[in-house]
Structure formats: C-alpha cells, structure tokens
Amino acid sequence: KSQESVMIISSLISKNASLRITADQALQHPWILKNAPKPPPEIIDRKHLEALKDYRSLNKFKRASLNMLACMLGETEIGPSRRLFNALDENGDGLISMAELIAKVNQAHASEMKNKPEYMQKKEAQKIFRYAGEDSKNIKEFSYTEFVAATVPRRKYVNEKIGRVIFNSFDKDGDGQISLGELATGKLLGQLRADELLQALTDLDLNGDAHLDFQEFMAMMKS
C-alpha cells in the first residue's frame, strides 16, 4: 500500500471528528484524483446529429410524447444522453446552442474517433435546430428534455407499460382513442394550429378512422 492510500483511509476512519475527513473531501484527495478511473470523454458522433435532426422534423404530438418518455426513464437509460448533454453545454445554462454544437462537432471531427461527424458549418447546423414547418429563421436551442428525448434509444426502452401512461395522458375521456379534439385541448401540446393538428393525425392514423388508438400510438413511439 502507498503512504497516500494509508493516509486517506486513516483520515476517513479517524475517531477524532476534527481530524476525520468527509466523503466530499475524500473524493478531492490527490490520491483519489490520481488513481480513480476516469470516465471516457463524451463526444458527439454522426448518430447523435441524425437523431437531433430527426427529432426536430417530427410533428408536435410525437415530440411531446417522446419528451414524456425521456422524463420517465431512469439514469441507466438516459445516462449516456445526460453525460453528452453536459459535455456539450459549455456555459452550463441548461441549453445546447447552435454555437456550442458547432464547436463540439468540429472538435470531434478533428479527432481520431470512429463515426466522427463531418465538419459542420452554420448552414448545416441550422437544419438541426429548425423545427419542421416553421419559419427558417426560427432557430431554437435544445433543452435538456428535448436533447434526451432525441438521443435516447427509444425503441430499446419504450414498452407497453410506459406507452400506456403516455397514451392515457392524451386520452382524456378514457375511451381508448385519442381524438382530434383531445389533441386540440391537451395542455401538453400547447397551442396547435389547425394544420398541425391535421398533420399529426394524418401522420399517425394508420386505419383512417380519424382517431389514434393504442396500437397506432405504440407504432409511432417505436418508429
């Protein structure tokens, strides 16, 4: 055993409270900092960029559903997305800006990693930050929830139990179907234009009955 390791253990188990160090102090001890395994650096790659771009291309109903999924998953499921978000959020404001993404993507591009992204210019970044069907100048930063919803492997984690909870939050009358009226009045989606409502239903109503049933909803969540 090294002298440093003996000293830190002695400091942790000392009977004298004034000499005993706290857990936080132990984590900052030079021996711990030098010998503790370092987590691999979180670097954005091509699949993350495609996921972010795909998310912003979805209709508002599907984005809201995926946001709810992200909020229901635990650390085991969202851990990689959370760590990547923190690595990208350079100023710690809880949002990923276009400038932050461009900087980190181009940093990854210069690395030797596999699946590294192409060099990114502002024009390409705008395609990721723009919501489909909205003004091309309407560029919005990614919130933490949006980022996790976009990048977590949803097909792996969505199941009938979770899907049912999300579905029921939209199915206000409990009849097993989500109607156009329920989409229009639901607080989870905010104010929707008529064309947004029709687009959401058209995209997802597989049997053409003007309602979204649970099977159609699950197909959406896994697609």
PDB file of C-alpha atoms in Angstrom:
ATOM      1  CA  LYS A   1       0.000   0.000   0.000  1.00  0.00           C
ATOM      2  CA  SER A   2       1.239   3.525  -0.769  1.00  0.00           C
ATOM      3  CA  GLN A   3       1.686   6.028   2.010  1.00  0.00           C
ATOM      4  CA  GLU A   4      -1.002   8.247   0.443  1.00  0.00           C
ATOM      5  CA  SER A   5      -3.617   5.475   0.441  1.00  0.00           C
ATOM      6  CA  VAL A   6      -2.869   4.689   4.085  1.00  0.00           C
ATOM      7  CA  MET A   7      -3.239   8.341   4.989  1.00  0.00           C
ATOM      8  CA  ILE A   8      -6.605   8.762   3.274  1.00  0.00           C
ATOM      9  CA  ILE A   9      -8.022   5.603   4.870  1.00  0.00           C
ATOM     10  CA  SER A  10      -6.741   6.728   8.287  1.00  0.00           C
ATOM     11  CA  SER A  11      -8.385  10.125   7.764  1.00  0.00           C
ATOM     12  CA  LEU A  12     -11.706   8.507   6.859  1.00  0.00           C
ATOM     13  CA  ILE A  13     -11.857   6.215   9.897  1.00  0.00           C
ATOM     14  CA  SER A  14     -10.329   8.532  12.489  1.00  0.00           C
ATOM     15  CA  LYS A  15     -12.239   8.522  15.785  1.00  0.00           C
ATOM     16  CA  ASN A  16     -11.397  12.187  16.211  1.00  0.00           C
ATOM     17  CA  ALA A  17     -14.150  14.089  14.424  1.00  0.00           C
ATOM     18  CA  SER A  18     -11.925  17.136  13.923  1.00  0.00           C
ATOM     19  CA  LEU A  19      -9.397  15.004  12.022  1.00  0.00           C
ATOM     20  CA  ARG A  20     -11.887  12.827  10.119  1.00  0.00           C
ATOM     21  CA  ILE A  21     -12.456  13.962   6.532  1.00  0.00           C
ATOM     22  CA  THR A  22     -15.827  13.985   4.789  1.00  0.00           C
ATOM     23  CA  ALA A  23     -16.757  11.918   1.739  1.00  0.00           C
ATOM     24  CA  ASP A  24     -16.569  15.043  -0.452  1.00  0.00           C
ATOM     25  CA  GLN A  25     -13.089  15.829   0.854  1.00  0.00           C
ATOM     26  CA  ALA A  26     -12.023  12.244   0.193  1.00  0.00           C
ATOM     27  CA  LEU A  27     -13.173  12.469  -3.419  1.00  0.00           C
ATOM     28  CA  GLN A  28     -10.938  15.524  -3.889  1.00  0.00           C
ATOM     29  CA  HIS A  29      -7.896  13.899  -2.238  1.00  0.00           C
ATOM     30  CA  PRO A  30      -4.845  13.836  -4.585  1.00  0.00           C
ATOM     31  CA  TRP A  31      -4.576  10.048  -4.322  1.00  0.00           C
ATOM     32  CA  ILE A  32      -8.215   9.563  -5.379  1.00  0.00           C
ATOM     33  CA  LEU A  33      -7.892  12.073  -8.210  1.00  0.00           C
ATOM     34  CA  LYS A  34      -4.757  10.334  -9.459  1.00  0.00           C
ATOM     35  CA  ASN A  35      -5.934   6.730  -9.185  1.00  0.00           C
ATOM     36  CA  ALA A  36      -9.713   6.753  -9.684  1.00  0.00           C
ATOM     37  CA  PRO A  37     -10.769   5.513 -13.139  1.00  0.00           C
ATOM     38  CA  LYS A  38     -11.661   8.348 -15.478  1.00  0.00           C
ATOM     39  CA  PRO A  39     -14.961   8.128 -17.403  1.00  0.00           C
ATOM     40  CA  PRO A  40     -14.490   8.145 -21.168  1.00  0.00           C
ATOM     41  CA  PRO A  41     -14.952  11.590 -22.710  1.00  0.00           C
ATOM     42  CA  GLU A  42     -18.399  12.145 -24.179  1.00  0.00           C
ATOM     43  CA  ILE A  43     -18.000  13.010 -27.848  1.00  0.00           C
ATOM     44  CA  ILE A  44     -20.839  13.641 -30.259  1.00  0.00           C
ATOM     45  CA  ASP A  45     -20.902  11.463 -33.364  1.00  0.00           C
ATOM     46  CA  ARG A  46     -22.938  11.123 -36.533  1.00  0.00           C
ATOM     47  CA  LYS A  47     -25.782   9.123 -34.998  1.00  0.00           C
ATOM     48  CA  HIS A  48     -26.409  11.857 -32.414  1.00  0.00           C
ATOM     49  CA  LEU A  49     -26.624  14.531 -35.096  1.00  0.00           C
ATOM     50  CA  GLU A  50     -29.061  12.454 -37.132  1.00  0.00           C
ATOM     51  CA  ALA A  51     -31.176  11.886 -34.017  1.00  0.00           C
ATOM     52  CA  LEU A  52     -31.317  15.608 -33.224  1.00  0.00           C
ATOM     53  CA  LYS A  53     -32.229  16.485 -36.795  1.00  0.00           C
ATOM     54  CA  ASP A  54     -34.884  13.763 -36.896  1.00  0.00           C
ATOM     55  CA  TYR A  55     -36.422  14.978 -33.620  1.00  0.00           C
ATOM     56  CA  ARG A  56     -36.959  18.500 -34.885  1.00  0.00           C
ATOM     57  CA  SER A  57     -38.558  17.118 -38.062  1.00  0.00           C
ATOM     58  CA  LEU A  58     -41.301  15.322 -36.089  1.00  0.00           C
ATOM     59  CA  ASN A  59     -44.803  16.663 -35.555  1.00  0.00           C
ATOM     60  CA  LYS A  60     -45.502  18.354 -32.237  1.00  0.00           C
ATOM     61  CA  PHE A  61     -47.524  15.445 -30.849  1.00  0.00           C
ATOM     62  CA  LYS A  62     -44.722  12.940 -31.339  1.00  0.00           C
ATOM     63  CA  ARG A  63     -42.155  15.322 -29.844  1.00  0.00           C
ATOM     64  CA  ALA A  64     -44.361  15.808 -26.776  1.00  0.00           C
ATOM     65  CA  SER A  65     -44.747  12.033 -26.400  1.00  0.00           C
ATOM     66  CA  LEU A  66     -41.004  11.468 -26.655  1.00  0.00           C
ATOM     67  CA  ASN A  67     -40.387  14.234 -24.105  1.00  0.00           C
ATOM     68  CA  MET A  68     -42.658  12.383 -21.681  1.00  0.00           C
ATOM     69  CA  LEU A  69     -40.767   9.165 -22.347  1.00  0.00           C
ATOM     70  CA  ALA A  70     -37.472  10.899 -21.574  1.00  0.00           C
ATOM     71  CA  CYS A  71     -38.878  12.130 -18.252  1.00  0.00           C
ATOM     72  CA  MET A  72     -39.997   8.621 -17.260  1.00  0.00           C
ATOM     73  CA  LEU A  73     -36.708   6.824 -17.856  1.00  0.00           C
ATOM     74  CA  GLY A  74     -34.068   6.349 -15.168  1.00  0.00           C
ATOM     75  CA  GLU A  75     -30.362   7.076 -15.041  1.00  0.00           C
ATOM     76  CA  THR A  76     -29.448   3.689 -16.512  1.00  0.00           C
ATOM     77  CA  GLU A  77     -31.373   4.502 -19.677  1.00  0.00           C
ATOM     78  CA  ILE A  78     -30.651   8.213 -20.059  1.00  0.00           C
ATOM     79  CA  GLY A  79     -27.134   8.300 -18.563  1.00  0.00           C
ATOM     80  CA  PRO A  80     -25.244   8.451 -21.890  1.00  0.00           C
ATOM     81  CA  SER A  81     -27.533  11.221 -23.188  1.00  0.00           C
ATOM     82  CA  ARG A  82     -27.241  13.177 -19.933  1.00  0.00           C
ATOM     83  CA  ARG A  83     -23.447  13.000 -19.958  1.00  0.00           C
ATOM     84  CA  LEU A  84     -23.301  14.043 -23.597  1.00  0.00           C
ATOM     85  CA  PHE A  85     -25.630  16.969 -22.914  1.00  0.00           C
ATOM     86  CA  ASN A  86     -23.399  18.148 -20.057  1.00  0.00           C
ATOM     87  CA  ALA A  87     -20.325  17.840 -22.274  1.00  0.00           C
ATOM     88  CA  LEU A  88     -21.963  19.984 -24.972  1.00  0.00           C
ATOM     89  CA  ASP A  89     -23.453  22.569 -22.609  1.00  0.00           C
ATOM     90  CA  GLU A  90     -20.246  24.576 -22.369  1.00  0.00           C
ATOM     91  CA  ASN A  91     -21.678  27.521 -20.420  1.00  0.00           C
ATOM     92  CA  GLY A  92     -23.866  25.417 -18.127  1.00  0.00           C
ATOM     93  CA  ASP A  93     -27.099  27.264 -18.862  1.00  0.00           C
ATOM     94  CA  GLY A  94     -29.113  24.073 -19.416  1.00  0.00           C
ATOM     95  CA  LEU A  95     -29.440  24.617 -23.163  1.00  0.00           C
ATOM     96  CA  ILE A  96     -27.461  23.489 -26.201  1.00  0.00           C
ATOM     97  CA  SER A  97     -26.913  26.435 -28.507  1.00  0.00           C
ATOM     98  CA  MET A  98     -26.008  26.236 -32.167  1.00  0.00           C
ATOM     99  CA  ALA A  99     -22.587  27.727 -31.421  1.00  0.00           C
ATOM    100  CA  GLU A 100     -21.914  25.102 -28.739  1.00  0.00           C
ATOM    101  CA  LEU A 101     -22.924  22.258 -31.034  1.00  0.00           C
ATOM    102  CA  ILE A 102     -20.813  23.525 -33.937  1.00  0.00           C
ATOM    103  CA  ALA A 103     -17.756  23.866 -31.691  1.00  0.00           C
ATOM    104  CA  LYS A 104     -18.083  20.366 -30.236  1.00  0.00           C
ATOM    105  CA  VAL A 105     -18.872  18.739 -33.584  1.00  0.00           C
ATOM    106  CA  ASN A 106     -15.802  20.273 -35.195  1.00  0.00           C
ATOM    107  CA  GLN A 107     -13.723  19.247 -32.214  1.00  0.00           C
ATOM    108  CA  ALA A 108     -14.927  15.662 -32.720  1.00  0.00           C
ATOM    109  CA  HIS A 109     -14.281  15.952 -36.460  1.00  0.00           C
ATOM    110  CA  ALA A 110     -10.626  16.711 -35.725  1.00  0.00           C
ATOM    111  CA  SER A 111     -10.293  13.601 -33.536  1.00  0.00           C
ATOM    112  CA  GLU A 112      -9.406  10.026 -34.485  1.00  0.00           C
ATOM    113  CA  MET A 113     -12.726   8.583 -33.291  1.00  0.00           C
ATOM    114  CA  LYS A 114     -14.800   6.193 -35.365  1.00  0.00           C
ATOM    115  CA  ASN A 115     -18.050   7.508 -36.886  1.00  0.00           C
ATOM    116  CA  LYS A 116     -16.772  11.039 -36.394  1.00  0.00           C
ATOM    117  CA  PRO A 117     -19.047  13.733 -37.790  1.00  0.00           C
ATOM    118  CA  GLU A 118     -18.334  15.825 -40.840  1.00  0.00           C
ATOM    119  CA  TYR A 119     -17.003  19.332 -40.351  1.00  0.00           C
ATOM    120  CA  MET A 120     -20.055  21.456 -39.539  1.00  0.00           C
ATOM    121  CA  GLN A 121     -20.838  24.908 -40.857  1.00  0.00           C
ATOM    122  CA  LYS A 122     -23.639  27.178 -39.704  1.00  0.00           C
ATOM    123  CA  LYS A 123     -25.879  26.276 -42.647  1.00  0.00           C
ATOM    124  CA  GLU A 124     -25.848  22.586 -41.688  1.00  0.00           C
ATOM    125  CA  ALA A 125     -26.377  23.340 -38.004  1.00  0.00           C
ATOM    126  CA  GLN A 126     -29.465  25.391 -38.825  1.00  0.00           C
ATOM    127  CA  LYS A 127     -31.114  22.275 -40.271  1.00  0.00           C
ATOM    128  CA  ILE A 128     -30.760  20.592 -36.870  1.00  0.00           C
ATOM    129  CA  PHE A 129     -32.058  23.500 -34.789  1.00  0.00           C
ATOM    130  CA  ARG A 130     -35.017  24.368 -37.003  1.00  0.00           C
ATOM    131  CA  TYR A 131     -38.472  22.901 -36.335  1.00  0.00           C
ATOM    132  CA  ALA A 132     -40.125  21.381 -39.390  1.00  0.00           C
ATOM    133  CA  GLY A 133     -42.843  23.545 -40.885  1.00  0.00           C
ATOM    134  CA  GLU A 134     -41.749  26.708 -39.090  1.00  0.00           C
ATOM    135  CA  ASP A 135     -40.021  29.865 -40.254  1.00  0.00           C
ATOM    136  CA  SER A 136     -36.486  29.100 -41.402  1.00  0.00           C
ATOM    137  CA  LYS A 137     -35.248  31.905 -39.152  1.00  0.00           C
ATOM    138  CA  ASN A 138     -36.883  30.347 -36.081  1.00  0.00           C
ATOM    139  CA  ILE A 139     -33.805  28.690 -34.572  1.00  0.00           C
ATOM    140  CA  LYS A 140     -34.298  27.352 -31.041  1.00  0.00           C
ATOM    141  CA  GLU A 141     -31.777  25.885 -28.628  1.00  0.00           C
ATOM    142  CA  PHE A 142     -32.205  22.315 -27.384  1.00  0.00           C
ATOM    143  CA  SER A 143     -33.415  21.974 -23.818  1.00  0.00           C
ATOM    144  CA  TYR A 144     -32.212  19.086 -21.681  1.00  0.00           C
ATOM    145  CA  THR A 145     -35.503  17.193 -22.058  1.00  0.00           C
ATOM    146  CA  GLU A 146     -35.542  17.644 -25.824  1.00  0.00           C
ATOM    147  CA  PHE A 147     -31.943  16.504 -26.139  1.00  0.00           C
ATOM    148  CA  VAL A 148     -32.561  13.346 -24.112  1.00  0.00           C
ATOM    149  CA  ALA A 149     -35.811  12.643 -25.972  1.00  0.00           C
ATOM    150  CA  ALA A 150     -33.955  12.950 -29.272  1.00  0.00           C
ATOM    151  CA  THR A 151     -30.890  10.871 -28.443  1.00  0.00           C
ATOM    152  CA  VAL A 152     -32.085   8.113 -26.111  1.00  0.00           C
ATOM    153  CA  PRO A 153     -32.609   4.801 -27.993  1.00  0.00           C
ATOM    154  CA  ARG A 154     -36.387   4.846 -27.617  1.00  0.00           C
ATOM    155  CA  ARG A 155     -37.031   1.583 -29.452  1.00  0.00           C
ATOM    156  CA  LYS A 156     -35.000  -0.155 -26.786  1.00  0.00           C
ATOM    157  CA  TYR A 157     -36.824   1.314 -23.817  1.00  0.00           C
ATOM    158  CA  VAL A 158     -40.411   2.025 -24.794  1.00  0.00           C
ATOM    159  CA  ASN A 159     -42.742  -0.752 -23.631  1.00  0.00           C
ATOM    160  CA  GLU A 160     -46.472  -1.233 -23.205  1.00  0.00           C
ATOM    161  CA  LYS A 161     -46.499  -0.055 -19.573  1.00  0.00           C
ATOM    162  CA  ILE A 162     -44.709   3.221 -20.308  1.00  0.00           C
ATOM    163  CA  GLY A 163     -46.614   3.661 -23.555  1.00  0.00           C
ATOM    164  CA  ARG A 164     -49.932   3.271 -21.770  1.00  0.00           C
ATOM    165  CA  VAL A 165     -49.095   6.002 -19.256  1.00  0.00           C
ATOM    166  CA  ILE A 166     -48.170   8.435 -22.031  1.00  0.00           C
ATOM    167  CA  PHE A 167     -51.187   7.458 -24.153  1.00  0.00           C
ATOM    168  CA  ASN A 168     -53.593   7.940 -21.238  1.00  0.00           C
ATOM    169  CA  SER A 169     -52.262  11.446 -20.608  1.00  0.00           C
ATOM    170  CA  PHE A 170     -53.691  12.419 -24.027  1.00  0.00           C
ATOM    171  CA  ASP A 171     -56.781  10.177 -23.938  1.00  0.00           C
ATOM    172  CA  LYS A 172     -58.749  12.491 -21.645  1.00  0.00           C
ATOM    173  CA  ASP A 173     -62.103  10.662 -21.779  1.00  0.00           C
ATOM    174  CA  GLY A 174     -60.530   7.226 -21.362  1.00  0.00           C
ATOM    175  CA  ASP A 175     -62.261   5.689 -24.369  1.00  0.00           C
ATOM    176  CA  GLY A 176     -59.046   4.104 -25.655  1.00  0.00           C
ATOM    177  CA  GLN A 177     -58.656   6.560 -28.518  1.00  0.00           C
ATOM    178  CA  ILE A 178     -57.072   9.979 -28.963  1.00  0.00           C
ATOM    179  CA  SER A 179     -59.291  12.268 -30.983  1.00  0.00           C
ATOM    180  CA  LEU A 180     -58.561  15.474 -32.841  1.00  0.00           C
ATOM    181  CA  GLY A 181     -60.459  17.305 -30.126  1.00  0.00           C
ATOM    182  CA  GLU A 182     -58.284  15.831 -27.392  1.00  0.00           C
ATOM    183  CA  LEU A 183     -55.151  16.872 -29.265  1.00  0.00           C
ATOM    184  CA  ALA A 184     -56.546  20.379 -29.675  1.00  0.00           C
ATOM    185  CA  THR A 185     -57.410  20.832 -25.993  1.00  0.00           C
ATOM    186  CA  GLY A 186     -54.494  18.997 -24.396  1.00  0.00           C
ATOM    187  CA  LYS A 187     -52.206  21.183 -22.297  1.00  0.00           C
ATOM    188  CA  LEU A 188     -49.170  19.004 -23.089  1.00  0.00           C
ATOM    189  CA  LEU A 189     -49.077  20.247 -26.676  1.00  0.00           C
ATOM    190  CA  GLY A 190     -49.784  23.909 -26.084  1.00  0.00           C
ATOM    191  CA  GLN A 191     -51.467  25.901 -28.813  1.00  0.00           C
ATOM    192  CA  LEU A 192     -51.642  23.933 -32.071  1.00  0.00           C
ATOM    193  CA  ARG A 193     -52.594  25.376 -35.418  1.00  0.00           C
ATOM    194  CA  ALA A 194     -55.284  23.580 -37.405  1.00  0.00           C
ATOM    195  CA  ASP A 195     -52.723  22.385 -39.946  1.00  0.00           C
ATOM    196  CA  GLU A 196     -50.523  20.997 -37.160  1.00  0.00           C
ATOM    197  CA  LEU A 197     -53.468  19.031 -35.742  1.00  0.00           C
ATOM    198  CA  LEU A 198     -54.389  17.585 -39.100  1.00  0.00           C
ATOM    199  CA  GLN A 199     -50.768  16.746 -39.887  1.00  0.00           C
ATOM    200  CA  ALA A 200     -50.320  14.908 -36.587  1.00  0.00           C
ATOM    201  CA  LEU A 201     -53.430  12.810 -37.142  1.00  0.00           C
ATOM    202  CA  THR A 202     -52.668  12.175 -40.803  1.00  0.00           C
ATOM    203  CA  ASP A 203     -49.137  11.035 -39.980  1.00  0.00           C
ATOM    204  CA  LEU A 204     -50.242   8.573 -37.319  1.00  0.00           C
ATOM    205  CA  ASP A 205     -53.801   7.407 -38.078  1.00  0.00           C
ATOM    206  CA  LEU A 206     -52.961   4.166 -39.866  1.00  0.00           C
ATOM    207  CA  ASN A 207     -56.526   2.868 -40.296  1.00  0.00           C
ATOM    208  CA  GLY A 208     -58.047   6.198 -41.344  1.00  0.00           C
ATOM    209  CA  ASP A 209     -60.758   6.387 -38.665  1.00  0.00           C
ATOM    210  CA  ALA A 210     -59.761   9.931 -37.591  1.00  0.00           C
ATOM    211  CA  HIS A 211     -58.667   8.654 -34.167  1.00  0.00           C
ATOM    212  CA  LEU A 212     -55.401   7.363 -32.764  1.00  0.00           C
ATOM    213  CA  ASP A 213     -55.708   4.038 -30.917  1.00  0.00           C
ATOM    214  CA  PHE A 214     -53.097   2.494 -28.636  1.00  0.00           C
ATOM    215  CA  GLN A 215     -51.619   0.225 -31.312  1.00  0.00           C
ATOM    216  CA  GLU A 216     -51.134   3.186 -33.636  1.00  0.00           C
ATOM    217  CA  PHE A 217     -49.644   5.173 -30.791  1.00  0.00           C
ATOM    218  CA  MET A 218     -47.119   2.419 -29.968  1.00  0.00           C
ATOM    219  CA  ALA A 219     -46.189   2.122 -33.628  1.00  0.00           C
ATOM    220  CA  MET A 220     -45.432   5.854 -33.574  1.00  0.00           C
ATOM    221  CA  MET A 221     -43.320   5.586 -30.436  1.00  0.00           C
ATOM    222  CA  LYS A 222     -41.205   2.802 -31.870  1.00  0.00           C
ATOM    223  CA  SER A 223     -40.776   4.312 -35.322  1.00  0.00           C
TER     224      SER A 223
END
